[in-house]
Short mmCIF file of C-alpha atoms in Angstrom, two decimals:
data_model
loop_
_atom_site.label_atom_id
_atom_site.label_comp_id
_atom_site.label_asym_id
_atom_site.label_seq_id
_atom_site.Cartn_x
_atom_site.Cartn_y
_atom_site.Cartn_z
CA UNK A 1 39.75 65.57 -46.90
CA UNK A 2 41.29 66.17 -43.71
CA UNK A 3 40.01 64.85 -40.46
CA UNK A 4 38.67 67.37 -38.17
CA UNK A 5 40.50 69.19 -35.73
CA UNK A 6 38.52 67.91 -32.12
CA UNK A 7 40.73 69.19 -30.07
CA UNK A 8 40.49 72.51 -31.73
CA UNK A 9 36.68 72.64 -32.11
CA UNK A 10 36.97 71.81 -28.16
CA UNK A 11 39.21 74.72 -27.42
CA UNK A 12 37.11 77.04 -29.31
CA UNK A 13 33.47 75.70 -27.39
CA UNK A 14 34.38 78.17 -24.25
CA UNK A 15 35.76 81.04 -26.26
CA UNK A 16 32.52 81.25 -28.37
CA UNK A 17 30.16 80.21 -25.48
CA UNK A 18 31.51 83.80 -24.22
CA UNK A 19 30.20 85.37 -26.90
CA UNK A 20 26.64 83.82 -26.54
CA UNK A 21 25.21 86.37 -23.99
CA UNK A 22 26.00 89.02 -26.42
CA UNK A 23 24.29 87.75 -28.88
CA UNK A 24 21.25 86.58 -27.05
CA UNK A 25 20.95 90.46 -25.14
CA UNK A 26 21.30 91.60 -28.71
CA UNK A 27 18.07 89.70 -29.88
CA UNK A 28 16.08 89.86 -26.45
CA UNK A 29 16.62 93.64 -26.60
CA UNK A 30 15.58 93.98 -29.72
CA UNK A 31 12.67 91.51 -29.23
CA UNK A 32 10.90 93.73 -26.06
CA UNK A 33 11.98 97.05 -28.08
CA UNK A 34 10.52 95.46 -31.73
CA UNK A 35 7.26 94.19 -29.47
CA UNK A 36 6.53 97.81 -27.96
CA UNK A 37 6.62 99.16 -31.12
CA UNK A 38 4.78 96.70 -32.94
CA UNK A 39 2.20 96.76 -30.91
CA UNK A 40 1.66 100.39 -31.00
CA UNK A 41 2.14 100.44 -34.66
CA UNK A 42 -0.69 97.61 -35.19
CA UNK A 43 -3.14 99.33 -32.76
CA UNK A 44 -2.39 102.33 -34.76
CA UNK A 45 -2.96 100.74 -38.32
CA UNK A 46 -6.64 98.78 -36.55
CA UNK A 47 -7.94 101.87 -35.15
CA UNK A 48 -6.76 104.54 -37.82
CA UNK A 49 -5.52 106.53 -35.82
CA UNK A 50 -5.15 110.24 -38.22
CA UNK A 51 -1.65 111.31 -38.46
CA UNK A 52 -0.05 108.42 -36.71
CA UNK A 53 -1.82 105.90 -39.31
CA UNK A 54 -0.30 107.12 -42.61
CA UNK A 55 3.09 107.16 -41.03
CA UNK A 56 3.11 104.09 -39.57
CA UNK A 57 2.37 103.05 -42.83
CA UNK A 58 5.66 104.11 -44.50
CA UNK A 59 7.64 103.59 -41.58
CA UNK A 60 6.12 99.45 -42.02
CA UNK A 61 7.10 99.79 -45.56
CA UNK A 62 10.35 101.17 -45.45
CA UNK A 63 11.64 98.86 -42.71
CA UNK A 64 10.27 95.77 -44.93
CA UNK A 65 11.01 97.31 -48.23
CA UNK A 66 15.34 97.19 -47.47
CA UNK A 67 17.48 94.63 -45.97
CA UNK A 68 18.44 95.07 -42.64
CA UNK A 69 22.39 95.00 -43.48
CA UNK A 70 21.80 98.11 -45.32
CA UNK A 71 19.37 100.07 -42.61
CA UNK A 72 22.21 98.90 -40.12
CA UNK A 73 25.00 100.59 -42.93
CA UNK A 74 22.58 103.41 -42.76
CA UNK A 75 22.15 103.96 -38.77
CA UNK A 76 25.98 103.51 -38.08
CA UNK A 77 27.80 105.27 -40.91
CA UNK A 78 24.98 106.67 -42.89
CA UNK A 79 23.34 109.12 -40.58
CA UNK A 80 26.72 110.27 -38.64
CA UNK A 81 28.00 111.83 -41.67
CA UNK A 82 25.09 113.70 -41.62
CA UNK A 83 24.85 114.98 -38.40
CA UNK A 84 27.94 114.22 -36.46
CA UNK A 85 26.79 114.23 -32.99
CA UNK A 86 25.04 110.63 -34.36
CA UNK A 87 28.53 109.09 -33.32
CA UNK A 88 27.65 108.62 -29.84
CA UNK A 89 25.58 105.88 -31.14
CA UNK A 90 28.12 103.03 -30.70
CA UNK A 91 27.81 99.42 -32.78
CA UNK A 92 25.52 97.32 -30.11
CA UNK A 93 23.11 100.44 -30.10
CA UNK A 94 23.05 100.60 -33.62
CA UNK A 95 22.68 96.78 -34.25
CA UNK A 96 19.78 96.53 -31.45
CA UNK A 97 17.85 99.97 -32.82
CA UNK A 98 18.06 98.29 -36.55
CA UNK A 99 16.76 95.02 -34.99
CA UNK A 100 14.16 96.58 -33.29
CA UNK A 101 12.46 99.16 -36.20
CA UNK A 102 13.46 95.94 -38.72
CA UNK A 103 11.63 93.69 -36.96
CA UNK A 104 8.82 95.76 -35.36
CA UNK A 105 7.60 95.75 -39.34
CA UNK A 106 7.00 92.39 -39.68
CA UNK A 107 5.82 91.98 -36.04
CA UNK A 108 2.96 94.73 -36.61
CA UNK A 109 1.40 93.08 -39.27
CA UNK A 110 1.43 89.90 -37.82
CA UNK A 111 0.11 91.33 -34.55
CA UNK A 112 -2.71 93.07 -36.59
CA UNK A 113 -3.58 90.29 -38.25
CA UNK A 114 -4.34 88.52 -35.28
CA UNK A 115 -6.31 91.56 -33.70
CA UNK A 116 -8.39 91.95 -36.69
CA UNK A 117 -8.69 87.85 -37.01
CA UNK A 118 -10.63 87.89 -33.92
CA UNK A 119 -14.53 87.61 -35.01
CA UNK A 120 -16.47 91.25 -34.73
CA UNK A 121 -19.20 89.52 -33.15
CA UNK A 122 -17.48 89.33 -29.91
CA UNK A 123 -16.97 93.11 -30.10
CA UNK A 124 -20.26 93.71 -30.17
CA UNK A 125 -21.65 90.86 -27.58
CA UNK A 126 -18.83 92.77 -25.73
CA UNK A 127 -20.10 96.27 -25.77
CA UNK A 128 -23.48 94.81 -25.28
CA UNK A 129 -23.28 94.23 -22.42
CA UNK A 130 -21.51 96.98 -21.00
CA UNK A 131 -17.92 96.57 -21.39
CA UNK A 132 -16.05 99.09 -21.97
CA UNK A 133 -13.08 99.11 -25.05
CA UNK A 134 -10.45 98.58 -22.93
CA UNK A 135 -11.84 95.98 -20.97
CA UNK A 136 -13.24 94.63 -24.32
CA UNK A 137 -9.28 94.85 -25.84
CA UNK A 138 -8.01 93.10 -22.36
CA UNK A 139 -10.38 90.66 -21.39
CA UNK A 140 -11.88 89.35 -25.17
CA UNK A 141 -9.71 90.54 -27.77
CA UNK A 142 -5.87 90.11 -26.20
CA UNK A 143 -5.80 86.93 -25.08
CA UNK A 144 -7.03 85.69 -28.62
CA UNK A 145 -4.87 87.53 -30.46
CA UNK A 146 -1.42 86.69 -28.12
CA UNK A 147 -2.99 83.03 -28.88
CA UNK A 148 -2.79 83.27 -32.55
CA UNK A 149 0.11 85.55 -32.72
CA UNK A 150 2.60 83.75 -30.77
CA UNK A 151 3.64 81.54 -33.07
CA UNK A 152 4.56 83.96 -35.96
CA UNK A 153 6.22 86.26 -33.12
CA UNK A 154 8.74 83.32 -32.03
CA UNK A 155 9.65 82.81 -35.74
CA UNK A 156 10.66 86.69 -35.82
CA UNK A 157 12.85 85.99 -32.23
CA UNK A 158 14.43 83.16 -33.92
CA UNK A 159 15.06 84.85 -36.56
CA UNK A 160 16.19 87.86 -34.92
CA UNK A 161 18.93 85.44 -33.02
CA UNK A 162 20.21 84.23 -36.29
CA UNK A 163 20.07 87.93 -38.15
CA UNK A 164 22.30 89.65 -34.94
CA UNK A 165 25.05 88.06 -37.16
CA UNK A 166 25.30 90.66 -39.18
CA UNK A 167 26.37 93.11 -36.19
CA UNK A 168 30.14 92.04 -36.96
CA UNK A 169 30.01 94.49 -39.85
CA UNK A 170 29.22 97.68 -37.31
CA UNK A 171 32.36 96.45 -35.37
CA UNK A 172 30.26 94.37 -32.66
CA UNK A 173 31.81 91.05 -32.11
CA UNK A 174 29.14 88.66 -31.38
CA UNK A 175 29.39 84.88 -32.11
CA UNK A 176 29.39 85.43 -35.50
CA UNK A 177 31.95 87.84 -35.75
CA UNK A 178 34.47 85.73 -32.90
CA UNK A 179 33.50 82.51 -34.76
CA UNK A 180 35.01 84.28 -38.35
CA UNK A 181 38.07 85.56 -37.00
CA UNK A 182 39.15 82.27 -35.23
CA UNK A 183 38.44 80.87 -38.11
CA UNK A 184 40.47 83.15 -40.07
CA UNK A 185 43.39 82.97 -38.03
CA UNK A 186 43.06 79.22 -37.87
CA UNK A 187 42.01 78.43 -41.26
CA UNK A 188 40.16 75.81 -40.21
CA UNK A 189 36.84 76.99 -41.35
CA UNK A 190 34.79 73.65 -40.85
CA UNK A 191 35.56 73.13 -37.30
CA UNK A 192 34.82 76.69 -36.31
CA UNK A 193 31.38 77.49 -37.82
CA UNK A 194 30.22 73.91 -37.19
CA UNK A 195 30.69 74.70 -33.27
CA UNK A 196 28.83 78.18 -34.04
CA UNK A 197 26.46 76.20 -35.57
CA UNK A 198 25.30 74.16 -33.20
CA UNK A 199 25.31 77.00 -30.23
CA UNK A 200 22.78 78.62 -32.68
CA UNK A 201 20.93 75.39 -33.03
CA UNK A 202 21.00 74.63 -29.17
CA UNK A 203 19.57 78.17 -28.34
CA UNK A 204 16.89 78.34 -31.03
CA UNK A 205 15.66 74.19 -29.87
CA UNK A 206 15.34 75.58 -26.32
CA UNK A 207 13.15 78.23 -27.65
CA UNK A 208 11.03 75.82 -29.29
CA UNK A 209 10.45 74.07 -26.33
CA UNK A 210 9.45 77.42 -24.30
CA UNK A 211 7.14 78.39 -27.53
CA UNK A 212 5.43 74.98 -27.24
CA UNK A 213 4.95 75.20 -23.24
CA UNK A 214 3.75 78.28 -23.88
CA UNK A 215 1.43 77.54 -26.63
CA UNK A 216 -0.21 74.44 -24.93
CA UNK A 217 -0.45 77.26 -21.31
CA UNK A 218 -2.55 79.40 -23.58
CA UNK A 219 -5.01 77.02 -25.58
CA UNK A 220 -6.43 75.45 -22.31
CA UNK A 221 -9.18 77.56 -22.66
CA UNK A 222 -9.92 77.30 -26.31
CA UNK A 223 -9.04 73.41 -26.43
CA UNK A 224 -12.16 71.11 -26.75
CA UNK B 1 9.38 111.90 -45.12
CA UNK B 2 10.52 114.49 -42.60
CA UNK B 3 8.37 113.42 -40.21
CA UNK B 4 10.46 110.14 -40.58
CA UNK B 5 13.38 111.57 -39.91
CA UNK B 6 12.37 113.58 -37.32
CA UNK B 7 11.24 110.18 -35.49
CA UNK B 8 13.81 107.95 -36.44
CA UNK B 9 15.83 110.69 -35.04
CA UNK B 10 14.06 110.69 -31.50
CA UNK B 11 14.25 107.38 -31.48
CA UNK B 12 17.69 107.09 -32.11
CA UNK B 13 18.46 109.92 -29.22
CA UNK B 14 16.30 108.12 -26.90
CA UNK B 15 17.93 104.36 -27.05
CA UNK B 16 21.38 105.98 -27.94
CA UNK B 17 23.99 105.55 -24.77
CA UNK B 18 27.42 107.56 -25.81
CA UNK B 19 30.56 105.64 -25.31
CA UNK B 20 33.42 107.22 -27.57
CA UNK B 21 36.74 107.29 -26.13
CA UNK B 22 37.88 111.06 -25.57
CA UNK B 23 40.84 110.59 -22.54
CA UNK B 24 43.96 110.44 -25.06
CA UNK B 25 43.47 106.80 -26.16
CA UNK B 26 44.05 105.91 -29.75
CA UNK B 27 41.39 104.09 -31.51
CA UNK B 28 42.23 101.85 -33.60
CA UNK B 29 39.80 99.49 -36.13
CA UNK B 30 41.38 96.63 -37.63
CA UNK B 31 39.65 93.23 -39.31
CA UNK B 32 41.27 90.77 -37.25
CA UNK B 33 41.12 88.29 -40.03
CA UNK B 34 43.93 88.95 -42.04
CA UNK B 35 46.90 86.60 -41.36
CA UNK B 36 49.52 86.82 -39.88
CA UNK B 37 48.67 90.96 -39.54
CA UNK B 38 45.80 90.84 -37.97
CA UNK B 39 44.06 87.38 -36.44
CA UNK B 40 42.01 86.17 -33.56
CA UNK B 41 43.66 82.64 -31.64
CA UNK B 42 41.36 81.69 -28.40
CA UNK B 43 39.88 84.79 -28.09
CA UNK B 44 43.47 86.81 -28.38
CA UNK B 45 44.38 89.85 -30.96
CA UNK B 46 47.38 89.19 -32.22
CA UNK B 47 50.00 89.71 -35.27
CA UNK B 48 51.96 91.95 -36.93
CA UNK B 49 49.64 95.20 -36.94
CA UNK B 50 48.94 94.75 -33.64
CA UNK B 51 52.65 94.69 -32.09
CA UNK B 52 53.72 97.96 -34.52
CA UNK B 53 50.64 99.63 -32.67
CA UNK B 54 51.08 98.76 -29.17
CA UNK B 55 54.75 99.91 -29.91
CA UNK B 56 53.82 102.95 -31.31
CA UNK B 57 51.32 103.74 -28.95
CA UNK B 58 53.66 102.95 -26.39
CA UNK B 59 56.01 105.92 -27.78
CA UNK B 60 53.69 107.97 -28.05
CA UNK B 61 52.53 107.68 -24.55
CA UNK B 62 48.69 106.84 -25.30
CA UNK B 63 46.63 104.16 -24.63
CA UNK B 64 45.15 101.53 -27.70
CA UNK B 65 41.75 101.02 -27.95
CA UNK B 66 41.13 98.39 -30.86
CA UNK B 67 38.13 97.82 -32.74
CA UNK B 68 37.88 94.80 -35.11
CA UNK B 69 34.95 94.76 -37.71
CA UNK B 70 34.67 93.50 -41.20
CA UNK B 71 36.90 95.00 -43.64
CA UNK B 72 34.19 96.74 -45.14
CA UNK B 73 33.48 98.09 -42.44
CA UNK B 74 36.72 99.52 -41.60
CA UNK B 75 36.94 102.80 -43.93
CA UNK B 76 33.45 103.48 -42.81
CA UNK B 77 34.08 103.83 -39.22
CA UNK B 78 36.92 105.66 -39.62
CA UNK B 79 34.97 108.43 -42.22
CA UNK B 80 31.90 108.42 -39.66
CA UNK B 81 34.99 109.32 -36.65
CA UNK B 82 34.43 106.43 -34.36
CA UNK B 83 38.00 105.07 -35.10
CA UNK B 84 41.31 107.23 -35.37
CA UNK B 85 42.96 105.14 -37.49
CA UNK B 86 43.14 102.22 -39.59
CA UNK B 87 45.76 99.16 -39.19
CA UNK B 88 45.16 96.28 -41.87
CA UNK B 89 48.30 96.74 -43.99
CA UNK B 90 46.35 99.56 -45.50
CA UNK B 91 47.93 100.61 -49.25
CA UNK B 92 48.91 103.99 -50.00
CA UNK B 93 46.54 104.88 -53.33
CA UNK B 94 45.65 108.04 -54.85
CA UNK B 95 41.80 107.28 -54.24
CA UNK B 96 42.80 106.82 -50.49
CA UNK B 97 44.69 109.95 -50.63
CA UNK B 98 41.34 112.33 -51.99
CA UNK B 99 39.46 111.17 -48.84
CA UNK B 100 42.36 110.62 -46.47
CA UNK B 101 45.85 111.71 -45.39
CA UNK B 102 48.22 108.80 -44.81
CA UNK B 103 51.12 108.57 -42.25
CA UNK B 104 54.45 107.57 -43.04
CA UNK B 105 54.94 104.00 -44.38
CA UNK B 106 56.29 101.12 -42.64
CA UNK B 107 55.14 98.26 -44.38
CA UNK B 108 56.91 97.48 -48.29
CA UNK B 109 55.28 94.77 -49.86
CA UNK B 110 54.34 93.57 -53.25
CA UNK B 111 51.10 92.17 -54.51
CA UNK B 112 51.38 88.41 -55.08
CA UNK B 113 49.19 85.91 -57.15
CA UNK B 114 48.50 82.74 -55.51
CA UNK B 115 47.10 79.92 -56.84
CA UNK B 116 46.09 76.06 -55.77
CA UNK B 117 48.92 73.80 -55.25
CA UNK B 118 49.98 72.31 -58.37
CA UNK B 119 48.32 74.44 -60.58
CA UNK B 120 50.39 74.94 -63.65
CA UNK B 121 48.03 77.21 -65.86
CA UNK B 122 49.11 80.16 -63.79
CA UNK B 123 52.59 81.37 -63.56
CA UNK B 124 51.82 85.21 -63.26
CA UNK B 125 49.60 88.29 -63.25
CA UNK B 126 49.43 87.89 -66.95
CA UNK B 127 47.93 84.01 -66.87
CA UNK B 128 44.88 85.64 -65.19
CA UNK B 129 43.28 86.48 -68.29
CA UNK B 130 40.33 84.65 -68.26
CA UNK B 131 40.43 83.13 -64.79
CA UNK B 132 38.27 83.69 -62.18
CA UNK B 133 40.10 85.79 -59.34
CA UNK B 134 39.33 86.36 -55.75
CA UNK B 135 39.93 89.50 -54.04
CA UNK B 136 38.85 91.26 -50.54
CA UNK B 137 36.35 93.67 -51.09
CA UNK B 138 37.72 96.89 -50.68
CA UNK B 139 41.34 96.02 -50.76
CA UNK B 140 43.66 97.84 -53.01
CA UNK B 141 44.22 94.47 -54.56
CA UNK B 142 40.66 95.28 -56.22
CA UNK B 143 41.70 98.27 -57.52
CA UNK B 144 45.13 96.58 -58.98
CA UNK B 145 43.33 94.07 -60.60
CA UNK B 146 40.73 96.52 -62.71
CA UNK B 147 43.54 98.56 -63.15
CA UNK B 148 45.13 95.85 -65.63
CA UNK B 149 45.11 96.52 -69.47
CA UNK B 150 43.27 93.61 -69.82
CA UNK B 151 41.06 93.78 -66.42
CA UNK B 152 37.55 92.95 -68.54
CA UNK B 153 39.07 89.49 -69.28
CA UNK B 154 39.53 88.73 -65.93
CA UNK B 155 36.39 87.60 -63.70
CA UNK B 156 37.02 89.11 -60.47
CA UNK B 157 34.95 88.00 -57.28
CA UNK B 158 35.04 90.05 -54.26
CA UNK B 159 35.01 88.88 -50.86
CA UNK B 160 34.63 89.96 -47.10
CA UNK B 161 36.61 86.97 -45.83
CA UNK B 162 37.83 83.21 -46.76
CA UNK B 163 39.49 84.03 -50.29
CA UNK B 164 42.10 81.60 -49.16
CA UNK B 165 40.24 78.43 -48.44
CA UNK B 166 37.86 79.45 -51.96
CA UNK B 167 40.82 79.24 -53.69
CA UNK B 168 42.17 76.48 -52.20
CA UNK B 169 39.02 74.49 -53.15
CA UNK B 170 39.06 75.61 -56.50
CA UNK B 171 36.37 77.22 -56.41
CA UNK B 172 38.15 80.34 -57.92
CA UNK B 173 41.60 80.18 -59.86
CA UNK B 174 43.70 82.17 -57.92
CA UNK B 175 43.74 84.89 -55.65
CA UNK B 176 45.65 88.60 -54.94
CA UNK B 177 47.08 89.77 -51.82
CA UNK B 178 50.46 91.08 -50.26
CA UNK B 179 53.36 88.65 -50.95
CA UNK B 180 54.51 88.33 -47.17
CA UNK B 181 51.01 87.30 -45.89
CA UNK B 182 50.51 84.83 -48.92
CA UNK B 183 53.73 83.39 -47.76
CA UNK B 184 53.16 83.25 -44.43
CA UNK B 185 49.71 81.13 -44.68
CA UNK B 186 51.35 78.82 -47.32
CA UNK B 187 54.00 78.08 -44.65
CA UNK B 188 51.90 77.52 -41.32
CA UNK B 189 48.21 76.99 -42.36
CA UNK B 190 47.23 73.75 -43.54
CA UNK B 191 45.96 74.98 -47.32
CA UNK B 192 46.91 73.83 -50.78
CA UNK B 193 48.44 76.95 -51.79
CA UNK B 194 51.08 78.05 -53.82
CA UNK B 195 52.49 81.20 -55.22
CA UNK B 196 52.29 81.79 -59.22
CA UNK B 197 55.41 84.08 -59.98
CA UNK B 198 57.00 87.34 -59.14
CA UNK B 199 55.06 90.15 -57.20
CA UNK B 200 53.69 92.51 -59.87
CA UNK B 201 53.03 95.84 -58.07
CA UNK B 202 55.06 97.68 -54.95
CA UNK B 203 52.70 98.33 -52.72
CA UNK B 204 53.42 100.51 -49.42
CA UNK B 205 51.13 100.29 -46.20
CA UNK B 206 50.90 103.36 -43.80
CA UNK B 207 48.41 104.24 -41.34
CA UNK B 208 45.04 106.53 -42.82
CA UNK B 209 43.66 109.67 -40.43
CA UNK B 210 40.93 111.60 -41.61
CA UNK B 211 42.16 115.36 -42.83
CA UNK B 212 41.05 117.32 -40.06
CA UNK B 213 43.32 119.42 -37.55
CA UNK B 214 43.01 116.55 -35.01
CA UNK B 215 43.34 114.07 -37.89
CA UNK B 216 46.59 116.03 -39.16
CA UNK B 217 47.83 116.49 -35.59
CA UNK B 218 47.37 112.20 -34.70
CA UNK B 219 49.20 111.74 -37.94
CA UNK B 220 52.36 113.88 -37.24
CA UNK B 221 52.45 112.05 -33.66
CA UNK B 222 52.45 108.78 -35.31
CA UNK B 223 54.84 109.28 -37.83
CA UNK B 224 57.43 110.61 -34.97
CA UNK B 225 56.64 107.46 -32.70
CA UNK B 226 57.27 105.93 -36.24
CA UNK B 227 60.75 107.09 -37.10
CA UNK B 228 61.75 106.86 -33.31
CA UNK B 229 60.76 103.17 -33.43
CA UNK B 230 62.76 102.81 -36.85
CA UNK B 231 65.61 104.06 -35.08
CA UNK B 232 65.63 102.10 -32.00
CA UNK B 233 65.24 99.00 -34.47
CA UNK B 234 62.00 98.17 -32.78
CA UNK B 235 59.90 97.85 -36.36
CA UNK B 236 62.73 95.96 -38.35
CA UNK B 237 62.52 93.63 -35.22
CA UNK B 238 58.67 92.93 -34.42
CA UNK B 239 58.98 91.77 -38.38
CA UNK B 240 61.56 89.68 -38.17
CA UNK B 241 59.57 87.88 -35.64
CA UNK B 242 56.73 87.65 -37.52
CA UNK B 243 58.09 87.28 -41.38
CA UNK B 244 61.66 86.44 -40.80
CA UNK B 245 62.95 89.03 -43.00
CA UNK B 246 62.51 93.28 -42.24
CA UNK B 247 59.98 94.36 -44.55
CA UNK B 248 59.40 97.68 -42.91
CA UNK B 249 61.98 99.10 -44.83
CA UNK B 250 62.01 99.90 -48.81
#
């Protein structure tokens, strides 16, 4: 038992840091993309929309039914070998379009949930008096539902930080993939994830204290 | 399901933003964790691999474009066409050959056992009977190892990175790679390492292209920037600087 390299993990603190906005564009991509879709997909699944409800359906349970490493393995070497012109699609694409279907999966449901979770009686006090859906799904049913969803949805953007470690095997070097190969030219493996580590952990507490700002913002008007 | 694919496909066109290089530049995908060939120091490419290529890029009057991803991911890029070539001390093997065409070879090495620092049990390829044994997935050192006559006695674990410090930990027995790397780390890199016995296979690196015309055509302009760089001296001294001893010759 050595003791730890300071100086190293010192050196290495800016080199990673420059690999942080990678990451984080990575994840916040994904994260507006995955939303979009999500929410299309779960007013899809709560309306029934024909056509558009079975396969949103499949498309829910494919992305949730296989790991992400292996729809990424799929997007970036899978497809191109089937139809070559698929090339053009370069690692960070590939990483942020697997984030994005991946996530948008999970998101839907979660997103549905919280649609459906608000009670049917407002609906219809709603339409009673004159509203129409849209203002109904704006003014009664959206701000509930953002309410209860928000929580689940910032576990998915952490989690989406944490899972854009996986990109190194498409070729992208994020701070994953800078963190292994300093650490694999410098063998000293302790030092260098421990500084990845805590860039992760720095990033993800700052979100927590956004989610909570955020949380408190939108239960003023439920709070009693 | 073709609906699905129809979609996925739309979607894929839609987010998609080309950026292949076409202007005359060689791409090139290596691991960058593979000391001393290929390794990341403050944010730098450097080693062995990487000199040879700038060289032979250099003669050949193109431009380098390199590409590190996992290993794993290596063989994959270069069958889907987004990298020209490979350049991780890539072995010559027959399975190789079916799927690719290989340039000359400038790297002669043999595979090595190595095993924790005072570690008695193994003195050779033949001690691993029984052991557990760490390998890099994908490497030819796999293939070497299940190769052996007595391959189902031997536990082998395969890895994307790190076999070194797993071995030196003890969490496996012992290890296979190239002799000259396994050298190399025992000498600079602060592991309890050691190497158990003689190299037990010849094993000769060369650069993989994919067998098209432009893949055929890349390879015979590589192996003349190759044998004009073996002339000049150039390869027998980039390896003396890195290995002290010329190992790009048989």
């Amino acid at each position: 038992m050595g003791a730890l390299d300071v100086d190293y993990m010192l050196g290495l603190v800016p080199v990673l840091l420059g690999y942080l906005p990678l990451t984080l564009q990575l994840a916040s991509l994904g994260m507006v993309l995955a939303l979009i879709l999500a929410c299309l997909f779960a007013v899809i699944r709560v309306l029934r929309i024909p056509v558009l409800n079975p396969f949103t359906i499949v498309f829910i349970s494919f992305f949730r039914g296989t790991p992400l490493l292996v729809q990424l393995f799929l997007f970036y070497y899978g497809l191109p070998q089937l139809f070559s012109a698929l090339t053009v699609i370069d690692g960070i694409t590939a990483t942020i379009m697997g984030l994005t279907m991946h996530f948008s999966a999970y998101m839907a449901e979660s997103i549905r949930a919280a649609i459906v979770g608000v009670d049917r009686s407002q609906t219809e006090a709603a339409l009673s008096i004159g509203m129409t859906n849209s203002q109904l799904m704006r003014r009664i049913i959206l701000p509930q539902a953002t309410r209860v969803a928000l929580p689940t949805l910032m576990n998915y953007f952490i989690d989406m930080i944490k899972a854009t470690s996986l990109a190194f095997t498409l070729g992208v070097t994020e701070l994953m993939g800078a963190t292994q190969k300093e650490a694999s030219g410098s063998f000293l493996y302790f030092e260098a994830f421990i500084v990845a580590a805590v860039m992760y952990w720095i990033v993800v507490e700052m979100l927590s204290w956004l989610q909570g700002n955020l949380e408190t913002r939108l239960n003023k008007a439920y709070s009693r | 399901m073709k609906t699905l694919l129809a979609t996925t496909l739309l979607v894929l066109s839609l987010v998609a933003t080309p950026l292949l290089a076409q202007d005359g530049k060689i791409r090139v995908g290596m691991s960058g964790q593979y000391f001393p060939f290929t390794f990341v120091e403050q944010d730098t490419l450097k080693g062995f691999e990487v000199d040879v290529m700038n060289a032979v890029a250099q003669e050949m009057g193109r431009e380098v474009e390199y590409q590190t991803a996992a290993f794993s991911g290596l063989f994959g890029m270069l069958g889907a066409g987004r990298i020209d070539t490979v350049a991780n001390q890539i072995t010559i093997t027959e399975e190789r050959q079916k799927a690719y065409i290989f340039s000359e070879p400038y790297v002669y090495d043999g595979a090595q056992v190595v095993t924790k620092a005072g570690n008695t049990e193994i003195e050779g390829v033949e001690d691993l009977k029984g052991k557990t044994v760490a390998v890099n997935l994908g490497s030819n050192f796999e293939a070497l190892l299940r190769n052996l006559p007595y391959a189902d006695e031997i536990d082998i674990k395969t890895y994307d990175s790190n076999i070194e410090r797993d071995t030196a930990l003890g969490r496996v027995d012992a290890f296979v790679m190239d002799r000259v790397s396994a050298s190399q780390i025992i000498k600079e890199k602060p592991l309890p390492l050691e190497l158990a016995g003689p190299t037990f296979s010849q094993i000769t690196n060369a650069y993989p292209f994919k067998d098209t015309e432009e893949g055929r055509a890349l390879r015979d302009e590589v192996n003349a920037a190759l044998s004009a760089l073996r002339e000049k001296g150039t390869l027998r001294e980039i390896s003396e600087e890195w290995f002290g001893t010329d190992i790009t010759a048989p």
